[in-house]
Amino acid sequence: SLMVDLSLMVNDQVVVPVLFSCVAAAGTGGDEVDATARTDLSVQAVGCLSEVVGRGMESNKKVALIAQLNLFRRLHDVTQTEINISEVDVTHVDAVIAIAGLICKVGEELLQAWDEYITNVITSNCDVDTVALLLRQLVSLFFQCYAYDDIDVSGAVVPLASRLTVTLGKEKEAASTSGETGSSMRLAF
C-alpha cells in the first residue's frame, strides 16, 4: 500500500480543488460522446476523497479533516451545478452512486464521533459544534441520494440511514437520562 502524506492530499490550494473539479467532470449527463470517460474520472476522484476520509485516525482528527476539506459545501456545489442528483440520468449514474457512497462513509464517520461525544461527554476530545454543523450539512445531500430513483444510489446511503436512527436513539436515551427535553438536544436536523 502506498503511503501518502495527508497534508499533501488536503492541500486547499491545489489538490482539493482539482479533485472536486474531477468529481464535477461527469457533468449533467445527456448524450455527450465522452460521458463515460468523464463519469469514470468523476468516480475515481470520489474514490480518492473516500480514501482520504477513510484513513484510520482519531475521531477529532477525522472531523477536523472533513471540515478542512469543506466536503459537504463542495459536494453541494457540485450537485447543484454539475451533477444533478435530483433527476435520474443514466449517463452519469455511476458518479452519483460514488458520491452517495462517499456521503455514506463520511456520515458514518461523523456519527461515530457524535456517538463518542454522547457516551463520553466529559472525556470526548471532539469538537461537538463542528460535528453538529457537518451533520446538518450532510442531511440535504443524504436525503437527495436516499430519494434518488435508482436502487444503487439510494441503496448506497441505506447504511447511513440505519446508523442515523441508532445514533438518534442513543441521543434520545442520553437526553432522557440527563433530564434534557427534546428541544434541548444538540443534534437537531
Short mmCIF file of C-alpha atoms in Angstrom, two decimals:
data_model
loop_
_atom_site.label_atom_id
_atom_site.label_comp_id
_atom_site.label_asym_id
_atom_site.label_seq_id
_atom_site.Cartn_x
_atom_site.Cartn_y
_atom_site.Cartn_z
CA SER A 1 0.00 0.00 0.00
CA LEU A 2 1.29 3.40 -0.96
CA MET A 3 1.60 5.84 1.92
CA VAL A 4 0.72 9.42 1.03
CA ASP A 5 1.14 12.38 3.34
CA LEU A 6 -2.39 13.60 4.02
CA SER A 7 -1.21 17.18 4.24
CA LEU A 8 -0.33 16.94 0.55
CA MET A 9 -3.71 15.43 -0.33
CA VAL A 10 -5.75 18.05 1.50
CA ASN A 11 -3.82 21.00 0.10
CA ASP A 12 -6.62 23.50 -0.42
CA GLN A 13 -4.64 25.44 -2.99
CA VAL A 14 -4.01 22.64 -5.48
CA VAL A 15 -5.11 19.09 -4.83
CA VAL A 16 -8.57 19.53 -3.30
CA PRO A 17 -9.85 21.93 -5.99
CA VAL A 18 -8.51 19.61 -8.70
CA LEU A 19 -10.21 16.60 -7.08
CA PHE A 20 -13.54 18.40 -6.91
CA SER A 21 -13.24 19.60 -10.50
CA CYS A 22 -12.71 15.95 -11.43
CA VAL A 23 -15.76 14.96 -9.38
CA ALA A 24 -17.75 17.53 -11.37
CA ALA A 25 -16.36 16.17 -14.65
CA ALA A 26 -19.30 13.80 -15.10
CA GLY A 27 -21.41 16.84 -15.84
CA THR A 28 -25.15 16.99 -16.00
CA GLY A 29 -25.44 13.98 -18.28
CA GLY A 30 -27.16 13.91 -21.61
CA ASP A 31 -25.99 12.41 -24.89
CA GLU A 32 -22.37 13.52 -24.75
CA VAL A 33 -19.93 11.26 -26.55
CA ASP A 34 -17.30 11.44 -23.80
CA ALA A 35 -19.76 10.95 -20.92
CA THR A 36 -18.37 7.54 -19.97
CA ALA A 37 -14.76 8.72 -19.70
CA ARG A 38 -15.84 11.79 -17.76
CA THR A 39 -18.00 9.70 -15.45
CA ASP A 40 -15.06 7.35 -14.85
CA LEU A 41 -12.88 10.35 -13.94
CA SER A 42 -15.55 11.54 -11.52
CA VAL A 43 -15.84 8.09 -9.92
CA GLN A 44 -12.06 7.89 -9.48
CA ALA A 45 -11.92 11.37 -7.91
CA VAL A 46 -14.68 10.44 -5.47
CA GLY A 47 -12.70 7.28 -4.69
CA CYS A 48 -9.66 9.41 -3.83
CA LEU A 49 -11.74 11.55 -1.48
CA SER A 50 -13.20 8.43 0.07
CA GLU A 51 -9.72 7.02 0.69
CA VAL A 52 -8.59 10.26 2.33
CA VAL A 53 -11.62 10.37 4.61
CA GLY A 54 -11.41 6.65 5.32
CA ARG A 55 -7.87 6.83 6.73
CA GLY A 56 -7.62 5.47 10.22
CA MET A 57 -7.31 8.27 12.75
CA GLU A 58 -8.86 9.52 15.95
CA SER A 59 -12.36 10.94 15.62
CA ASN A 60 -11.35 14.51 16.46
CA LYS A 61 -8.72 14.46 13.71
CA LYS A 62 -11.19 12.90 11.26
CA VAL A 63 -13.73 15.64 12.00
CA ALA A 64 -11.07 18.31 11.53
CA LEU A 65 -10.06 16.73 8.21
CA ILE A 66 -13.65 16.64 6.94
CA ALA A 67 -14.12 20.26 7.99
CA GLN A 68 -10.82 21.26 6.36
CA LEU A 69 -11.88 19.62 3.10
CA ASN A 70 -15.15 21.59 3.29
CA LEU A 71 -16.53 18.41 1.83
CA PHE A 72 -20.26 19.00 2.06
CA ARG A 73 -20.21 22.55 0.75
CA ARG A 74 -18.10 21.44 -2.18
CA LEU A 75 -20.29 18.39 -2.85
CA HIS A 76 -23.37 20.59 -2.59
CA ASP A 77 -21.86 23.00 -5.13
CA VAL A 78 -21.04 20.13 -7.50
CA THR A 79 -24.52 18.63 -7.18
CA GLN A 80 -26.19 21.99 -7.77
CA THR A 81 -24.16 22.99 -10.81
CA GLU A 82 -22.58 19.92 -12.41
CA ILE A 83 -24.08 16.59 -11.37
CA ASN A 84 -27.82 16.55 -10.87
CA ILE A 85 -28.64 14.20 -8.01
CA SER A 86 -32.32 15.08 -8.11
CA GLU A 87 -33.13 13.61 -11.54
CA VAL A 88 -32.11 10.23 -12.85
CA ASP A 89 -29.70 10.35 -15.77
CA VAL A 90 -28.03 7.08 -16.72
CA THR A 91 -25.08 8.83 -18.37
CA HIS A 92 -23.62 9.75 -15.01
CA VAL A 93 -25.36 7.39 -12.58
CA ASP A 94 -22.04 5.75 -11.66
CA ALA A 95 -20.75 9.13 -10.45
CA VAL A 96 -23.92 9.64 -8.39
CA ILE A 97 -23.50 6.16 -6.89
CA ALA A 98 -19.91 7.01 -5.95
CA ILE A 99 -21.00 10.33 -4.41
CA ALA A 100 -23.71 8.52 -2.42
CA GLY A 101 -21.09 6.07 -1.16
CA LEU A 102 -18.85 8.94 -0.09
CA ILE A 103 -21.73 10.65 1.68
CA CYS A 104 -22.48 7.39 3.49
CA LYS A 105 -18.86 6.84 4.51
CA VAL A 106 -18.37 10.40 5.77
CA GLY A 107 -21.74 10.36 7.53
CA GLU A 108 -20.89 7.16 9.35
CA GLU A 109 -17.55 8.65 10.45
CA LEU A 110 -19.31 11.75 11.77
CA LEU A 111 -21.96 9.71 13.56
CA GLN A 112 -19.22 7.67 15.21
CA ALA A 113 -17.69 10.91 16.51
CA TRP A 114 -21.13 12.05 17.66
CA ASP A 115 -21.73 8.72 19.44
CA GLU A 116 -18.40 9.12 21.23
CA TYR A 117 -19.50 12.56 22.36
CA ILE A 118 -22.91 11.34 23.55
CA THR A 119 -21.48 8.45 25.54
CA ASN A 120 -18.36 10.19 26.87
CA VAL A 121 -19.20 13.88 27.12
CA ILE A 122 -16.55 14.51 29.73
CA THR A 123 -13.70 12.58 28.09
CA SER A 124 -14.55 13.28 24.44
CA ASN A 125 -11.97 15.49 22.75
CA CYS A 126 -14.16 16.03 19.71
CA ASP A 127 -15.33 19.50 18.65
CA VAL A 128 -19.04 18.84 19.06
CA ASP A 129 -20.11 22.07 17.38
CA THR A 130 -18.12 21.19 14.25
CA VAL A 131 -19.58 17.67 14.20
CA ALA A 132 -23.13 19.02 14.58
CA LEU A 133 -22.55 21.56 11.80
CA LEU A 134 -21.14 18.90 9.46
CA LEU A 135 -24.05 16.56 10.21
CA ARG A 136 -26.52 19.33 9.38
CA GLN A 137 -24.70 19.94 6.10
CA LEU A 138 -24.82 16.22 5.38
CA VAL A 139 -28.58 15.91 5.73
CA SER A 140 -29.70 17.53 2.46
CA LEU A 141 -27.19 15.54 0.41
CA PHE A 142 -28.17 12.36 2.24
CA PHE A 143 -31.88 12.83 1.54
CA GLN A 144 -31.27 13.68 -2.12
CA CYS A 145 -29.38 10.42 -2.53
CA TYR A 146 -31.93 8.49 -0.46
CA ALA A 147 -34.75 9.79 -2.67
CA TYR A 148 -32.88 9.22 -5.94
CA ASP A 149 -34.86 6.96 -8.25
CA ASP A 150 -32.13 4.37 -8.74
CA ILE A 151 -31.75 1.48 -6.32
CA ASP A 152 -27.95 1.61 -6.45
CA VAL A 153 -27.86 5.28 -5.41
CA SER A 154 -30.48 5.09 -2.68
CA GLY A 155 -29.08 1.75 -1.55
CA ALA A 156 -25.64 3.30 -1.12
CA VAL A 157 -26.92 5.50 1.71
CA VAL A 158 -29.15 2.92 3.45
CA PRO A 159 -26.36 2.01 5.93
CA LEU A 160 -26.18 5.69 6.88
CA ALA A 161 -29.96 5.81 7.38
CA SER A 162 -29.71 2.84 9.70
CA ARG A 163 -26.77 4.32 11.59
CA LEU A 164 -28.57 7.64 11.90
CA THR A 165 -31.59 6.03 13.56
CA VAL A 166 -29.32 4.21 16.03
CA THR A 167 -27.47 7.43 16.85
CA LEU A 168 -30.67 9.43 17.31
CA GLY A 169 -31.95 6.67 19.62
CA LYS A 170 -28.75 6.90 21.68
CA GLU A 171 -29.07 10.66 21.83
CA LYS A 172 -32.68 10.46 22.96
CA GLU A 173 -31.72 7.95 25.61
CA ALA A 174 -28.80 10.10 26.79
CA ALA A 175 -31.04 13.16 26.91
CA SER A 176 -33.71 11.36 28.93
CA THR A 177 -31.20 10.03 31.47
CA SER A 178 -29.70 13.51 31.91
CA GLY A 179 -33.11 15.16 32.23
CA GLU A 180 -32.90 17.16 28.98
CA THR A 181 -36.01 17.81 26.97
CA GLY A 182 -36.28 17.07 23.28
CA SER A 183 -35.90 20.75 22.40
CA SER A 184 -32.50 20.99 24.10
CA MET A 185 -30.97 18.09 22.21
CA ARG A 186 -27.91 19.30 20.32
CA LEU A 187 -28.36 17.33 17.11
CA ALA A 188 -31.47 18.91 15.68
CA PHE A 189 -31.98 18.50 11.95
#
